[in-house]
mmCIF file of C-alpha atoms in Angstrom:
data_model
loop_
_atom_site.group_PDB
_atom_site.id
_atom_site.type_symbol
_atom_site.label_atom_id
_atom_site.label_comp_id
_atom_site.label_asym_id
_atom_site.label_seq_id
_atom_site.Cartn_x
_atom_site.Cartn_y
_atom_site.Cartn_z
ATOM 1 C CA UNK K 938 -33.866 6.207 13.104
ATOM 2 C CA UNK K 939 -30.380 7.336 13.402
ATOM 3 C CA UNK K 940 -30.975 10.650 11.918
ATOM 4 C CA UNK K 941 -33.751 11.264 14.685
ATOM 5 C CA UNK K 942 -31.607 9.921 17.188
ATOM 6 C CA UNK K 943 -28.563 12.005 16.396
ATOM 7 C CA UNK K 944 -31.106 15.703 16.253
ATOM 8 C CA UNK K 945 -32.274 14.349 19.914
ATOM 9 C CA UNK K 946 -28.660 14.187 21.450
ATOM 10 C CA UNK K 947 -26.375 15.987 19.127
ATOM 11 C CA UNK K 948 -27.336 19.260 21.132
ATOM 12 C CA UNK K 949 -26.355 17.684 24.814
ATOM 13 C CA UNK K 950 -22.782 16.910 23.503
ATOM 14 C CA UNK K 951 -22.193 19.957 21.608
ATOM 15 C CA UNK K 952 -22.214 21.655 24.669
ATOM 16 C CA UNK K 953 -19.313 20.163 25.884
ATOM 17 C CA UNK K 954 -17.207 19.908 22.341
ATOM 18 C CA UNK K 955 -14.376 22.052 21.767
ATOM 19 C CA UNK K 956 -13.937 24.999 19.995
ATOM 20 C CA UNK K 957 -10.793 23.731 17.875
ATOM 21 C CA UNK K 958 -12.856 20.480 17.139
ATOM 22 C CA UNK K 959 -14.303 21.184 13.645
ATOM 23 C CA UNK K 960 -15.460 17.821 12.174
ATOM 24 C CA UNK K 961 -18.852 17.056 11.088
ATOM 25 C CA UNK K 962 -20.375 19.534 13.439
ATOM 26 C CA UNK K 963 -23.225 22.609 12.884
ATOM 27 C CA UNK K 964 -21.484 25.591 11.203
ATOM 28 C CA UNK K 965 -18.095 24.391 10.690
ATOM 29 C CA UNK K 966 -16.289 22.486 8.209
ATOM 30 C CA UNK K 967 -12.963 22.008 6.219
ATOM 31 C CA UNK K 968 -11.866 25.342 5.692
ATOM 32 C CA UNK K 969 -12.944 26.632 8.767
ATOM 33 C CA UNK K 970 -10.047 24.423 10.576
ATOM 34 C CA UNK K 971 -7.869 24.987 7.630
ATOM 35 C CA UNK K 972 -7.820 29.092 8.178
ATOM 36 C CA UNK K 973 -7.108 28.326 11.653
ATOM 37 C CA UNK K 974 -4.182 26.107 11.062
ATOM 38 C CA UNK K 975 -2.984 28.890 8.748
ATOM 39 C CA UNK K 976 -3.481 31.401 11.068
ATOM 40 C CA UNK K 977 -1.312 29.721 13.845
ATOM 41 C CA UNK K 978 1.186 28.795 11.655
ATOM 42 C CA UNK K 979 2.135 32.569 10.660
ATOM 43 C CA UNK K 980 1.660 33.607 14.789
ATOM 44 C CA UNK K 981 4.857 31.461 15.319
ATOM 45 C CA UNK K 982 3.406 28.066 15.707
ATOM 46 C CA UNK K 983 6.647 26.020 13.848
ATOM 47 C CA UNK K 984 6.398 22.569 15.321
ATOM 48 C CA UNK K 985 3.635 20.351 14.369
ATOM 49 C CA UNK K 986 2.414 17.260 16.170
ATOM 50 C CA UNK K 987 1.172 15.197 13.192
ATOM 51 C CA UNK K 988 -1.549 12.449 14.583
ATOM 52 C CA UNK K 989 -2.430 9.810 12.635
ATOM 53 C CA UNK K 990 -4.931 7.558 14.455
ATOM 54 C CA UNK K 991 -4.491 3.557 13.161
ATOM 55 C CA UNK K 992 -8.751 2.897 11.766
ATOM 56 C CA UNK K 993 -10.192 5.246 14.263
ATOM 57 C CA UNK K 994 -13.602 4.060 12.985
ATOM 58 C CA UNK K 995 -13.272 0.467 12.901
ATOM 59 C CA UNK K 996 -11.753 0.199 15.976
ATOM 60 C CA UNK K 997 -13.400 2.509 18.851
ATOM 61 C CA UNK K 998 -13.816 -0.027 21.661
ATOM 62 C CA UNK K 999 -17.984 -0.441 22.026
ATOM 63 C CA UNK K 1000 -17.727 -0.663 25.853
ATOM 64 C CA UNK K 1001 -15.523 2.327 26.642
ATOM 65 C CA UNK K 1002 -17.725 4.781 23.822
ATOM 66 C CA UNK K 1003 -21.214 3.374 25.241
ATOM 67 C CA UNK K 1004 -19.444 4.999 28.966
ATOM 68 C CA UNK K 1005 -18.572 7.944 27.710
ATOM 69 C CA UNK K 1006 -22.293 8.771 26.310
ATOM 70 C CA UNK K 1007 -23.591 7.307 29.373
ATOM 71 C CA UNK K 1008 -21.424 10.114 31.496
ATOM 72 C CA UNK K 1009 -24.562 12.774 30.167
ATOM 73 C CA UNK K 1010 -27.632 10.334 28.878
ATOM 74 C CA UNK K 1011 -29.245 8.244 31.781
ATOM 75 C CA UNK K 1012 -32.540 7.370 29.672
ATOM 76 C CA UNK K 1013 -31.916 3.150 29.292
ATOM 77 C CA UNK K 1014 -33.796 2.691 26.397
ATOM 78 C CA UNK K 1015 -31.816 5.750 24.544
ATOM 79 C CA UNK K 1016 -28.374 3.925 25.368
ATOM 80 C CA UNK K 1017 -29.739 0.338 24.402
ATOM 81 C CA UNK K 1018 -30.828 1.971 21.250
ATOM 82 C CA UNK K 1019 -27.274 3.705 20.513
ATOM 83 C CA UNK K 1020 -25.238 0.672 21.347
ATOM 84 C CA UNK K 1021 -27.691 -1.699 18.705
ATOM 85 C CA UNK K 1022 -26.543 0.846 16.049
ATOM 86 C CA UNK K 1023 -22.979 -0.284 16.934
ATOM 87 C CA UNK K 1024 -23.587 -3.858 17.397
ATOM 88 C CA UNK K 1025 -26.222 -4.609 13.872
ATOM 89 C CA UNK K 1026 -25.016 -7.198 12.308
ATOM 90 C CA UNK K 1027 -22.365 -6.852 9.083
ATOM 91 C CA UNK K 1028 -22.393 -8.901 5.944
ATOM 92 C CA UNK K 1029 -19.846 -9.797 3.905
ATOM 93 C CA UNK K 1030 -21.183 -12.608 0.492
ATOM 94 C CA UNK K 1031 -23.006 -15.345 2.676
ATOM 95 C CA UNK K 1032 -20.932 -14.603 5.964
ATOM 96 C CA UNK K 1033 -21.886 -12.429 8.827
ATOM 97 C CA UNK K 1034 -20.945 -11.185 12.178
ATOM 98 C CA UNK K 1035 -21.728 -8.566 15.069
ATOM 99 C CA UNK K 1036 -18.321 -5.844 15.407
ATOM 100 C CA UNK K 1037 -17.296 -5.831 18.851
ATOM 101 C CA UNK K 1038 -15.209 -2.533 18.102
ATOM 102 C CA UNK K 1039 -16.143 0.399 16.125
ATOM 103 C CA UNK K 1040 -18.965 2.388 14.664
ATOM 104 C CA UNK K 1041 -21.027 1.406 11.845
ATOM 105 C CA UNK K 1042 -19.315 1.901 8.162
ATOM 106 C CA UNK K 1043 -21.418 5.052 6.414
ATOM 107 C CA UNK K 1044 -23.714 4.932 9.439
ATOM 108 C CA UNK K 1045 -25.274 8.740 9.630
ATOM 109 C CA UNK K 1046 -24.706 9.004 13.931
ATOM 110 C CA UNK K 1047 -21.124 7.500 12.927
ATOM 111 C CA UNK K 1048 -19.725 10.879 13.095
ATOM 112 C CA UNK K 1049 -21.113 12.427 15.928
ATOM 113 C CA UNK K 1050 -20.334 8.933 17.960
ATOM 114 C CA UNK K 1051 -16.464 9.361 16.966
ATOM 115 C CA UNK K 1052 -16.612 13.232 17.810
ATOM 116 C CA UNK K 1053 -17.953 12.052 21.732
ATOM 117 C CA UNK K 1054 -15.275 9.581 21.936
ATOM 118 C CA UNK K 1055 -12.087 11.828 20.887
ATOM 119 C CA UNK K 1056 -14.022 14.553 22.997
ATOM 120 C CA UNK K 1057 -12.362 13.854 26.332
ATOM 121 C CA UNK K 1058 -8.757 14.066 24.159
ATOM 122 C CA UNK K 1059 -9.650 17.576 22.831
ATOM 123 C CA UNK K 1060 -10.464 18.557 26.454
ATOM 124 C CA UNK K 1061 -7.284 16.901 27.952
ATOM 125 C CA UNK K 1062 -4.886 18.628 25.600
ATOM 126 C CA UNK K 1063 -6.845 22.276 26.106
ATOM 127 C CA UNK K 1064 -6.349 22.003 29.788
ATOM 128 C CA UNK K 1065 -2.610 21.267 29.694
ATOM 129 C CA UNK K 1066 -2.422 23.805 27.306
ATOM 130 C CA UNK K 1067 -1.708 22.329 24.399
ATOM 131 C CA UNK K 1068 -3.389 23.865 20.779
ATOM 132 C CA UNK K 1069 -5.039 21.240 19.043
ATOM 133 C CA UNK K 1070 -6.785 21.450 15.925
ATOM 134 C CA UNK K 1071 -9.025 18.474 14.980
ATOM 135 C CA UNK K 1072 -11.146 17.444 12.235
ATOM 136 C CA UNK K 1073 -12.857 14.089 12.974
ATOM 137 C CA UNK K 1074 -9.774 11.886 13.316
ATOM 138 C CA UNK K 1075 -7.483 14.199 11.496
ATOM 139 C CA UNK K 1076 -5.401 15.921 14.262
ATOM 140 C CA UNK K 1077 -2.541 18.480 14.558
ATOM 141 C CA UNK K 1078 -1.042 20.030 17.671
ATOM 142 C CA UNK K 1079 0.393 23.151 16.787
ATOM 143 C CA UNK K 1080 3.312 24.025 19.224
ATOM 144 C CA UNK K 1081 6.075 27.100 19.523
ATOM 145 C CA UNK K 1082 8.806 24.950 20.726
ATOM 146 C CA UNK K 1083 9.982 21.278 19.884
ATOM 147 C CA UNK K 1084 9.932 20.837 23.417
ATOM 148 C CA UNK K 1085 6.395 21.479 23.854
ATOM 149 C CA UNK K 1086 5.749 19.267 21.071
ATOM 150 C CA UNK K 1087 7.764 16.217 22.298
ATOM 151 C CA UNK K 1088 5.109 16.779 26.095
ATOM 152 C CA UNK K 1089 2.208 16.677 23.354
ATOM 153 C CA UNK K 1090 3.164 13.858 21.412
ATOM 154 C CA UNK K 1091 3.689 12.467 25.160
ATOM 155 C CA UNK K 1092 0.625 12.971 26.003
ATOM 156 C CA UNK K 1093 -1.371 12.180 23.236
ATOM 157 C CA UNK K 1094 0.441 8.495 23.411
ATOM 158 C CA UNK K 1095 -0.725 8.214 26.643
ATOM 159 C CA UNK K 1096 -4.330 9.040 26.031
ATOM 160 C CA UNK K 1097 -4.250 7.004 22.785
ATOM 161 C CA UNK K 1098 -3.796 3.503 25.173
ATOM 162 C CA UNK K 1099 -5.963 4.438 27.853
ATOM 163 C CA UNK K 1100 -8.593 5.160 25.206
ATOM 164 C CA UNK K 1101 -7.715 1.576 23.460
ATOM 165 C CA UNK K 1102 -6.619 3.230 20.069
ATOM 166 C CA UNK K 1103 -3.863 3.102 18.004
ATOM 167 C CA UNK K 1104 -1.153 5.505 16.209
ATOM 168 C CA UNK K 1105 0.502 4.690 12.912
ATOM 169 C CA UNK K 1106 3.861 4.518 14.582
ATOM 170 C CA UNK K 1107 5.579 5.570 11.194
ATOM 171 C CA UNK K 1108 3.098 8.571 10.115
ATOM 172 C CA UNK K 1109 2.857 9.972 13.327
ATOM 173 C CA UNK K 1110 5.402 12.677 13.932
ATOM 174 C CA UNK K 1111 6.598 16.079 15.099
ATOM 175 C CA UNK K 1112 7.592 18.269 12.151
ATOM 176 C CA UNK K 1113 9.820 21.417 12.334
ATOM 177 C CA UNK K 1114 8.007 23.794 10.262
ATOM 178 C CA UNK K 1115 11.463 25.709 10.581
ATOM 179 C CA UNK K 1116 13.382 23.619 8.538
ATOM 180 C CA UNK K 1117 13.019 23.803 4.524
ATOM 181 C CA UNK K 1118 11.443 21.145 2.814
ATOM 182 C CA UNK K 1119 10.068 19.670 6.130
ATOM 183 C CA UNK K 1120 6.048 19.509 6.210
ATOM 184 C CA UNK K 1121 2.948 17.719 7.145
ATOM 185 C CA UNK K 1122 -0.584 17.251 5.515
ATOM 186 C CA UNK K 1123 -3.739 18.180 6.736
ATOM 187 C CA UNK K 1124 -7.334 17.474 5.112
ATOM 188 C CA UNK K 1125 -6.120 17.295 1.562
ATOM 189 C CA UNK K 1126 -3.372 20.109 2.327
ATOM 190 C CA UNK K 1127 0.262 19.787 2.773
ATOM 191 C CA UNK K 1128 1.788 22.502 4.245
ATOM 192 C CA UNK K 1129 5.645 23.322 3.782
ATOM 193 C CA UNK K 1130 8.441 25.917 4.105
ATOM 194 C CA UNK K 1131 9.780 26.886 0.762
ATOM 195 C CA UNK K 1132 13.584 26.222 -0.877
ATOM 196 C CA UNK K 1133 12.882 29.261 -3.283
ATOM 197 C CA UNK K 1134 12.056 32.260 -0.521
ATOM 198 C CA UNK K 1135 11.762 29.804 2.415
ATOM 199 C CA UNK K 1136 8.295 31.339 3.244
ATOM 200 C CA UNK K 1137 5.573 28.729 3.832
ATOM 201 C CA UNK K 1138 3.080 27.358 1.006
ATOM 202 C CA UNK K 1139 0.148 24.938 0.872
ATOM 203 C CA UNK K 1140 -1.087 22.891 -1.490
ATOM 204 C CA UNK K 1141 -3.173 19.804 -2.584
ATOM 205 C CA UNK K 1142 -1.184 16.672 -1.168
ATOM 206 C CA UNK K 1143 -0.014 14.023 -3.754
ATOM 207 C CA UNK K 1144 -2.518 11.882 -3.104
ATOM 208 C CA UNK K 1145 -5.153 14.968 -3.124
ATOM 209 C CA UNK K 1146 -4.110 15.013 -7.160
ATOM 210 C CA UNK K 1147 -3.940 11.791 -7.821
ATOM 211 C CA UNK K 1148 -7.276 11.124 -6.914
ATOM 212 C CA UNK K 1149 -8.344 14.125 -9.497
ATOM 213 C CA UNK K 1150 -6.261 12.646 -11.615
ATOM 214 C CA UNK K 1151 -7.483 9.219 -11.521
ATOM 215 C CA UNK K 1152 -10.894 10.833 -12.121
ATOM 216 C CA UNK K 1153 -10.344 12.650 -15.211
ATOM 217 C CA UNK K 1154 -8.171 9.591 -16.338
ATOM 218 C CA UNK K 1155 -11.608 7.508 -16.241
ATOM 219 C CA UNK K 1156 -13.256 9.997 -18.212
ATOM 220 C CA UNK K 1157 -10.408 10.653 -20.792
ATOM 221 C CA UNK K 1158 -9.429 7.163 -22.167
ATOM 222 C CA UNK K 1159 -8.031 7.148 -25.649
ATOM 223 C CA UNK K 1160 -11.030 4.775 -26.856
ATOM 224 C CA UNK K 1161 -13.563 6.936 -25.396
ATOM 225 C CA UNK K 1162 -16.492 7.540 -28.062
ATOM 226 C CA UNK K 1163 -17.757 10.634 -27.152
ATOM 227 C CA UNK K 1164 -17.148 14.315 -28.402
ATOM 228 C CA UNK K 1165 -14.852 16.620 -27.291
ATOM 229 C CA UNK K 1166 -17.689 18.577 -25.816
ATOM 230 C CA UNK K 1167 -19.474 15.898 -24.114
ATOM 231 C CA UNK K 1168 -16.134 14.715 -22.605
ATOM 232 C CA UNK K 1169 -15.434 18.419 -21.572
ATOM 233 C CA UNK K 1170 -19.024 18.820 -20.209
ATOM 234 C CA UNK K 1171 -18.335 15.657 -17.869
ATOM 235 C CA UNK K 1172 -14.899 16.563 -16.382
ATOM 236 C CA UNK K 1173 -15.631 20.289 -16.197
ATOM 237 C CA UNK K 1174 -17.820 19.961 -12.807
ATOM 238 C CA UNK K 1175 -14.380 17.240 -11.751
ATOM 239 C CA UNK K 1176 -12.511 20.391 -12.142
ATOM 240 C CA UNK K 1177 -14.638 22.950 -10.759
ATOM 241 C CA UNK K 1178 -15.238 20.819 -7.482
ATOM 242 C CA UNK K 1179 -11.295 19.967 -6.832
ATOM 243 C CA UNK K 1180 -10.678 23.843 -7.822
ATOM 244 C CA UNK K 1181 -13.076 25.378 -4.683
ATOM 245 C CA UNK K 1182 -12.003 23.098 -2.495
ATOM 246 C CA UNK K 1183 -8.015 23.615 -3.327
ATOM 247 C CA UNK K 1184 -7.675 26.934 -4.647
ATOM 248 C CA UNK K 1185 -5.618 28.419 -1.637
ATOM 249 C CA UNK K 1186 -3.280 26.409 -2.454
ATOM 250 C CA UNK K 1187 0.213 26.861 -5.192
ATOM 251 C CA UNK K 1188 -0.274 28.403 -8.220
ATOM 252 C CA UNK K 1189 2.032 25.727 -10.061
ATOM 253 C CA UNK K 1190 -0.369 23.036 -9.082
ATOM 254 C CA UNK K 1191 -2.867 24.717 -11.185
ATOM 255 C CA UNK K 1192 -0.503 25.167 -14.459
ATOM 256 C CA UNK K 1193 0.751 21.395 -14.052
ATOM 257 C CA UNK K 1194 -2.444 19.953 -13.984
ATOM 258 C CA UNK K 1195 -3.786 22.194 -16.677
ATOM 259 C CA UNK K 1196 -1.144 21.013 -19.049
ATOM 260 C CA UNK K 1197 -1.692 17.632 -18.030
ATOM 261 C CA UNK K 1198 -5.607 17.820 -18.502
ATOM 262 C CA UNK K 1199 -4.780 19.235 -21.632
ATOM 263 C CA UNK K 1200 -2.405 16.531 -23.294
ATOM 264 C CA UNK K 1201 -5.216 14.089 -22.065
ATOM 265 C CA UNK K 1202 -7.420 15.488 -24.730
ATOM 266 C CA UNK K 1203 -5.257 15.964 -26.787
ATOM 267 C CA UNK K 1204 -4.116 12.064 -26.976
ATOM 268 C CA UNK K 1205 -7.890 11.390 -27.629
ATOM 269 C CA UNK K 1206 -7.831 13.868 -30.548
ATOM 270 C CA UNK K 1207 -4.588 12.105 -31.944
ATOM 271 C CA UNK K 1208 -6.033 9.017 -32.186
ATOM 272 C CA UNK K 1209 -9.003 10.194 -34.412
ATOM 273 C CA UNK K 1210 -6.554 11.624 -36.717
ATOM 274 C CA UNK K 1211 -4.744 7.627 -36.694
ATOM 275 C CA UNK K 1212 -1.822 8.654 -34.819
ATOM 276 C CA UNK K 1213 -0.506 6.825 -32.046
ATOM 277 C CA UNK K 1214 1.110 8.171 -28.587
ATOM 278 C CA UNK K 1215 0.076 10.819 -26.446
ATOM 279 C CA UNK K 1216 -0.661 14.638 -27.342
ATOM 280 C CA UNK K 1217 2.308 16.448 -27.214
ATOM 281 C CA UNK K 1218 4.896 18.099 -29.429
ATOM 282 C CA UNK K 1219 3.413 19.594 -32.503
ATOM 283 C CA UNK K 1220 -0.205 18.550 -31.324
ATOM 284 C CA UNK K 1221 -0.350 21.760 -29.219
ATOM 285 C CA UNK K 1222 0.236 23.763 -31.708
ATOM 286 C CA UNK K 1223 -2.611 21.859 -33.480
ATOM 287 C CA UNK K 1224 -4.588 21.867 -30.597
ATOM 288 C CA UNK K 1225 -4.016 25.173 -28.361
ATOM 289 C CA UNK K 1226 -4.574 26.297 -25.374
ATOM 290 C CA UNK K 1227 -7.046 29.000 -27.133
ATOM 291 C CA UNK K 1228 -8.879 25.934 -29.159
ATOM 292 C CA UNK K 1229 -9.642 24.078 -25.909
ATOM 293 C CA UNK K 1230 -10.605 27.217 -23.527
ATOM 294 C CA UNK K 1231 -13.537 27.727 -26.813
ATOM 295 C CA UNK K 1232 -14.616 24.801 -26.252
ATOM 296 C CA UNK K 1233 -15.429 25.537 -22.521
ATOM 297 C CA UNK K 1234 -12.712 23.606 -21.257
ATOM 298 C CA UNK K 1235 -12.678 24.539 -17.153
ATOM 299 C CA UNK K 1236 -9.314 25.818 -16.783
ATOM 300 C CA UNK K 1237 -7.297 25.833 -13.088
ATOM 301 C CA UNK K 1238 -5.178 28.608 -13.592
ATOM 302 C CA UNK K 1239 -7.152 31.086 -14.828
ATOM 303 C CA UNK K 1240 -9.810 30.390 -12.029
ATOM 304 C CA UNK K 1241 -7.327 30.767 -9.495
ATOM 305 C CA UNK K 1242 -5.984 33.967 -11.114
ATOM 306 C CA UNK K 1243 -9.896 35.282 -11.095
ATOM 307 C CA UNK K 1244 -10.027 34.886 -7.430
ATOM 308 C CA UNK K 1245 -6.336 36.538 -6.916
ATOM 309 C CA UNK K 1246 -7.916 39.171 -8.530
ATOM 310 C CA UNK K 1247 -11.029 39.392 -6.842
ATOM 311 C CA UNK K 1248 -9.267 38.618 -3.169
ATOM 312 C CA UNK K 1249 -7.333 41.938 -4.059
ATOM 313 C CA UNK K 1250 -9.978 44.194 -5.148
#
C-alpha cells in the first residue's frame, strides 16, 4: 500500500523539490551530491555550515507534516490514508503505542514524507541565497565567507524551531575549510585541508571504517573453522562494496586497511600452526602479500590504483 501510494504522489512533490536536494529521489543518489560538494569546494566555497538534525525521523511533528502535504493534495481519503501510515501502532515485547511524532521506522513512503517536510527549508535557504546541499537529513551549506555562514547557520536555527525540530547543539557547526586540519563529514566522507601540501582530501570518516572493520572482524575470528578461501570468498564482496562506494577517497586509507585485513588472516593462520598472538613480525614473511593476493584476496590498493589508471587514460 505504501509503495502504491508513494508512485501516486511522489510525482506532485517532485515538482516542487530542489535541485541541490539529492536524497532518496529518481536519478540521484550519494555520489551525485558528493561531486557537487566537491565541486563547490574547489570554486572557493571554504566555510561549511555543518547541520546535524537531533532524530529527524523520529521526531517530525505529525500535525505540521500532514499540513504541508495537504498545501498540494486535497483528496480526504488520500490524506487520512497518509497520516494512518504515521499513526499504526508500534510494538515493543507485550507493550504498544501510537507515535504522535515521526514517520514510521523502515516504512517505504518514510523517505519521500521526510523529503516534503525539509522541502520548504531547501526552498527558504535557495531564495536567500544560500547553497545548500542536502541528502535526506544530511545537510551542508556551503558558503564563501564566514559571515555568510554565521546568516545561514542563523537561519537554519530559526527554521529548525518553527518547523519543531532539533539541532545537535555540539555537532552542528561552521567549519573553516581554510584552516589546516579543520573539516566536516558528509555521507560517509570527511573532507579536510591537508598539513602535508595543505590542499584538500576526502576520505572514509572514522566511523565509515570502523563499521568495515567491525564487519570483517565478524568474519575473521581466530576460532573461525573455515578455510582460508571460504573466509576470503565471504569478506571479498565486504571489500568490494566499501571499495566503490569510497574509492575517491585517500590512498593511505586503502594501504592501512589492507595491512590490517591482512594481519587478520594472518592471526587465524597462526593459530593453526599453535602459536598464539596476532600475525605480525616474521608471519608476513611466512604469509606475503603475494601468498594472499593468489588466493584471491580483494585487495584496496591495488583497486584504487586500477581506477587511477583508468581515470587517466
Amino acid at each position: 500500500m505504501q509503495e502504491s501510494l508513494k508512485q501516486v504522489i511522489e510525482p506532485i512533490f517532485e515538482r516542487e523539490f530542489s535541485d541541490n536536494s539529492y536524497g532518496f529521489r529518481p536519478g540521484r543518489g550519494c555520489k551525485d551530491a558528493l561531486r557537487e560538494v566537491d565541486r563547490l569546494l574547489k570554486e572557493g566555497y571554504q566555510y561549511i555550515v555543518d547541520v546535524d538534525l537531533k532524530r529527524y525521523f523520529e521526531t517530525i511533528p505529525h500535525d505540521k507534516l500532514m499540513s504541508e502535504i495537504g498545501k498540494r493534495i486535497a483528496d480526504g481519503r488520500v490524506l487520512k490514508l497518509i497520516e494512518s501510515f504515521l499513526k499504526q501502532v508500534i510494538m515493543k515485547g507485550l507493550k504498544e503505542w501510537y507515535p504522535e511524532e515521526g514517520t514510521p521506522q523502515g516504512g517505504v513512503i518514510s523517505p519521500l514524507l521526510a523529503n516534503i517536510y525539509l522541502n520548504p527549508l531547501d526552498q527558504k535557504m535557495k531564495a536567500e541565497g544560500f547553497t545548500m546541499i542536502r541528502y535526506a537529513d544530511d545537510i551542508v551549506v556551503l558558503c564563501c565567507s564566514k559571515s555568510e555562514a554565521v546568516r545561514a547557520m542563523e537561519q537554519i536555527q530559526i527554521w529548525v524551531r518553527s518547523a519543531g525540530l532539533k539541532l545537535h547543539s555540539d555537532k552542528t557547526r561552521v567549519a573553516d575549510m581554510t584552516q589546516i586540519g579543520t573539516g566536516f563529514d558528509f555521507l560517509g566522507y570527511h573532507f579536510e585541508r591537508t598539513r602535508f601540501n595543505k590542499k584538500l582530501k576526502r576520505w572514509a570518516r572514522k566511523k565509515s571504517m570502523q563499521k568495515l572493520k567491525d564487519a570483517i572482524r565478524s568474519q575473521t575470528k581466530r576460532s573461525n573453522g573455515n578455510s582460508l578461501k571460504q573466509i576470503i570468498v565471504t569478506i571479498n564482496p565486504i571489500l568490494r562494496g566499501w571499495f566503490e562506494y569510497f574509492k575517491h577517497g585517500n590512498k593511505s586509507t586503502f594501504t592501512l586497511l589492507d595491512k590490517w585485513i591482512r594481519m587478520r588472516l594472518r592471526s587465524i593462520l597462526r593459530k593453526r600452526t599453535g602459536r598464539r598472538g596476532c600475525g605480525r613480525g616474521r608471519d608476513n614473511n611466512r604469509w606475503t602479500n603475494a601468498f594472499f593476493a593468489e588466493h584471491g584476496l580483494f585487495s584496496l590498493i591495488a583497486a584504487y590504483e586500477t581506477a587511477c589508471q583508468s581515470s587517466m587514460r
